[in-house]
GROMACS .gro file of C-alpha atoms in nm:
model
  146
    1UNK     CA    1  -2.114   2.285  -0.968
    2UNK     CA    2  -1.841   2.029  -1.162
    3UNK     CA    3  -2.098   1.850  -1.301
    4UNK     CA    4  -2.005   1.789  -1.661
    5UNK     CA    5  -2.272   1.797  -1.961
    6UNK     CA    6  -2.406   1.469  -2.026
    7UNK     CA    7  -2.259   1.345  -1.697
    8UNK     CA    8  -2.521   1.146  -1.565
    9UNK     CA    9  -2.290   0.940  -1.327
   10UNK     CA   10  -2.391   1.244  -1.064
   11UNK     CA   11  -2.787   1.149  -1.124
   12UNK     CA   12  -2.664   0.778  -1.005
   13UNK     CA   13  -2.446   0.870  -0.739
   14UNK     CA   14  -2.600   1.179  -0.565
   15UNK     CA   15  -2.426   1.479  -0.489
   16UNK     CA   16  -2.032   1.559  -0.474
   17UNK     CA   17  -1.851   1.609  -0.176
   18UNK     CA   18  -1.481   1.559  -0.312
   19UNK     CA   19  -1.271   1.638  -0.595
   20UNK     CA   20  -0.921   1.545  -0.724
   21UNK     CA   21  -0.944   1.760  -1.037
   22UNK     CA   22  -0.789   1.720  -1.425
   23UNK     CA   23  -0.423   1.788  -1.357
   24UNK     CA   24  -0.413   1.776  -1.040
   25UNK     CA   25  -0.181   1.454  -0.860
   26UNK     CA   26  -0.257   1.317  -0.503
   27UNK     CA   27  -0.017   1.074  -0.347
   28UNK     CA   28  -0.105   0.893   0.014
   29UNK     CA   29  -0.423   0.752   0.134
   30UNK     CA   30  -0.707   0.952   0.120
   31UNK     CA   31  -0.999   0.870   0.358
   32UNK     CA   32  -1.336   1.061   0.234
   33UNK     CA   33  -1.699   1.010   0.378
   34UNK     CA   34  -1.857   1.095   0.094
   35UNK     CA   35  -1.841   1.071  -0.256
   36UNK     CA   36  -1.531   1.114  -0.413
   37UNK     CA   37  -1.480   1.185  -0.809
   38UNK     CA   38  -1.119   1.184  -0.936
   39UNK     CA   39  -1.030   1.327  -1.298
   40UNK     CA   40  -0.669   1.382  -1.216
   41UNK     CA   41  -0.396   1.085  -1.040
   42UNK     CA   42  -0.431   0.879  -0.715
   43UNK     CA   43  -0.113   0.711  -0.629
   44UNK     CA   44  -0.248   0.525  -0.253
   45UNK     CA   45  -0.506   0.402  -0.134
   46UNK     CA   46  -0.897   0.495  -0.087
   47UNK     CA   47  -1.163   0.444   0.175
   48UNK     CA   48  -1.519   0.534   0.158
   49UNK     CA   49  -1.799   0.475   0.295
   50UNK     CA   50  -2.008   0.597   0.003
   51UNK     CA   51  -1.938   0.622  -0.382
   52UNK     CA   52  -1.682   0.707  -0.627
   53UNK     CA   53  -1.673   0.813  -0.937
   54UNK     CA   54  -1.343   0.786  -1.177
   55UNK     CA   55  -1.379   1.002  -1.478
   56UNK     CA   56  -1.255   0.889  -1.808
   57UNK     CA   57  -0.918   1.106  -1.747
   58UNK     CA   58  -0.903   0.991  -1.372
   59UNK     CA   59  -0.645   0.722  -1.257
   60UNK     CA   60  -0.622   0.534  -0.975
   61UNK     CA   61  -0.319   0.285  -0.832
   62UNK     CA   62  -0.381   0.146  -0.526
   63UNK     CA   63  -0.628  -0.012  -0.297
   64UNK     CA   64  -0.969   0.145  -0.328
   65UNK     CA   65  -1.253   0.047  -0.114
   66UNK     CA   66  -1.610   0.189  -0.119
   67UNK     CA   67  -1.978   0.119  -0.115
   68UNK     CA   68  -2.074   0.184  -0.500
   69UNK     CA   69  -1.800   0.263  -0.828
   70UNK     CA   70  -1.811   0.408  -1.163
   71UNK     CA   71  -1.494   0.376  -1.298
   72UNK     CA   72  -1.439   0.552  -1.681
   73UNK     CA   73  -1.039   0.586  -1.671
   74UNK     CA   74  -0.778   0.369  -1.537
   75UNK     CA   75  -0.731   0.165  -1.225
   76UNK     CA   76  -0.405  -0.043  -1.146
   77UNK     CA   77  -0.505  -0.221  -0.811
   78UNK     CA   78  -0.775  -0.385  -0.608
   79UNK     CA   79  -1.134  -0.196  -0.600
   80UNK     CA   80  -1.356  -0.373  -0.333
   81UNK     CA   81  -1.722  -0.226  -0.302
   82UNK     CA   82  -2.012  -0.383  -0.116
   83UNK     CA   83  -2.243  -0.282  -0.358
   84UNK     CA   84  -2.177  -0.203  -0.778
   85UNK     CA   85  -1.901  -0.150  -0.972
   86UNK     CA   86  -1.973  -0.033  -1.339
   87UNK     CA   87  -1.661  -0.008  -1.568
   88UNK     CA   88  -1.803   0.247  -1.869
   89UNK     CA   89  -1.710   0.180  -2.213
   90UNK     CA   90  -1.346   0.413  -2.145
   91UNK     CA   91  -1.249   0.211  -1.836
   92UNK     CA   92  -0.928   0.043  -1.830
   93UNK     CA   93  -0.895  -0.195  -1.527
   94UNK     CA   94  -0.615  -0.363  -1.435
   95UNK     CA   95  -0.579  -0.597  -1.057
   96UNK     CA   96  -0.830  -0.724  -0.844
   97UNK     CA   97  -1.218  -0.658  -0.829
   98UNK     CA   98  -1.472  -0.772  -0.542
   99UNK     CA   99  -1.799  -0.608  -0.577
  100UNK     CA  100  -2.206  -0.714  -0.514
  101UNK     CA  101  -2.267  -0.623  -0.840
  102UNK     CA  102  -2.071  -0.567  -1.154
  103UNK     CA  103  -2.130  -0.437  -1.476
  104UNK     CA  104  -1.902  -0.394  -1.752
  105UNK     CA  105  -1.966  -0.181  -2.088
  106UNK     CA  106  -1.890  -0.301  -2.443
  107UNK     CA  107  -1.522  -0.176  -2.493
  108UNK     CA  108  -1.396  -0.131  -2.142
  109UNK     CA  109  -1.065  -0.327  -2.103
  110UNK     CA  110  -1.070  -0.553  -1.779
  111UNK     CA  111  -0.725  -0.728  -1.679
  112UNK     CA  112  -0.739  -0.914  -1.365
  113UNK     CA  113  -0.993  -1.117  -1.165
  114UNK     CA  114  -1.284  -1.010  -1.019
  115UNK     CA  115  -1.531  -1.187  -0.738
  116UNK     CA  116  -1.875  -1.130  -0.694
  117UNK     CA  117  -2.082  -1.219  -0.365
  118UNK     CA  118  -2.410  -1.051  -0.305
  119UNK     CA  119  -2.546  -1.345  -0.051
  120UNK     CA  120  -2.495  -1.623  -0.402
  121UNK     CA  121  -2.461  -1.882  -0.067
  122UNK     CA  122  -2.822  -1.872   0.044
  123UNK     CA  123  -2.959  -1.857  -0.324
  124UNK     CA  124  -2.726  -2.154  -0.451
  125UNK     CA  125  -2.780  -2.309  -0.122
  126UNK     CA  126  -3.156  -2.293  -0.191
  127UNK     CA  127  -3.148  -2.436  -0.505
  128UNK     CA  128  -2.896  -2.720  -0.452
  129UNK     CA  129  -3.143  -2.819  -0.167
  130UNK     CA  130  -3.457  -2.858  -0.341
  131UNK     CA  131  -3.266  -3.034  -0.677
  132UNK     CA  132  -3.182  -3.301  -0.361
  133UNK     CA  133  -3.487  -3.364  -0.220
  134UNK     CA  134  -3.619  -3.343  -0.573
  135UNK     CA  135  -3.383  -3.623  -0.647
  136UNK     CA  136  -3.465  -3.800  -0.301
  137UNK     CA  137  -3.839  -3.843  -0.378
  138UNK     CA  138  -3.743  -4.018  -0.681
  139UNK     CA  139  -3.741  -4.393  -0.628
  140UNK     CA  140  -3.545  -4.634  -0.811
  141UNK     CA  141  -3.773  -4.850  -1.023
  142UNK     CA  142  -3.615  -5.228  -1.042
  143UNK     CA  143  -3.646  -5.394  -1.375
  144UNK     CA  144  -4.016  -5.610  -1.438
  145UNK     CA  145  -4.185  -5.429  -1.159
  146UNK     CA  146  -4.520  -5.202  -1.286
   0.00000   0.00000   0.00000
């Protein structure tokens, strides 16, 4: 129904259940348990417990968090998602990200800082382990000795 031609953000994120249209300006917080795609202006903060999608005329100040992101307009804030943030190629980020997963497109603008931590502990952990006892099992040889 407002899927746009050549959208294929929708095909990622699944079906619409929300809509801040072109034009259209929303101040406050806005809680949504669904997805959520904004074209028009978000002045607050968002919480979701699935995806949103910020088209490349969408803005967004203020605290956003959500499972999964595609942002193509502008965001002045902090986006935390537990799973993927993708910034598309019109994105204009400015704040704080925190995401799982994060990809950014050749020309998006990112401004800020951003954190990723999809369980990096237990893989880095891993590997620092075994480079020890790798390290451990290899005995000093003195000088003269065969």
């Amino acid at each position: 129904m407002f899927k746009e031609k050549g959208d294929a953000s929708f095909d990622k994120m699944g079906d619409l259940n929300t809509l801040i249209g072109k034009g259209a300006l929303f101040e406050g917080n806005l809680t949504v348990q669904h997805s959520l795609r904004i074209d028009g202006k978000l002045k607050g903060n968002i919480q979701s417990t699935d995806s949103i999608i910020i088209g490349k005329e969408g803005e967004v100040e203020g605290e956003v968090h959500v499972k999964n992101a595609i942002i193509g307009g502008k965001v002045k804030g902090k986006v935390i998602a537990t799973g993927k943030v993708t910034l598309e190629s019109t994105a204009e980020f400015t704040g704080e990200l925190r995401a799982a997963k994060l990809v950014i497109d050749e020309g998006a603008i990112f401004d800020g800082t951003s954190q990723m931590r999809e369980k990096p502990a237990s893989r880095f952990g891993k590997e620092a382990k075994e480079v020890k006892e790798a390290k451990e099992e290899i005995q000093p040889v003195s000088p003269g000795s065969k």
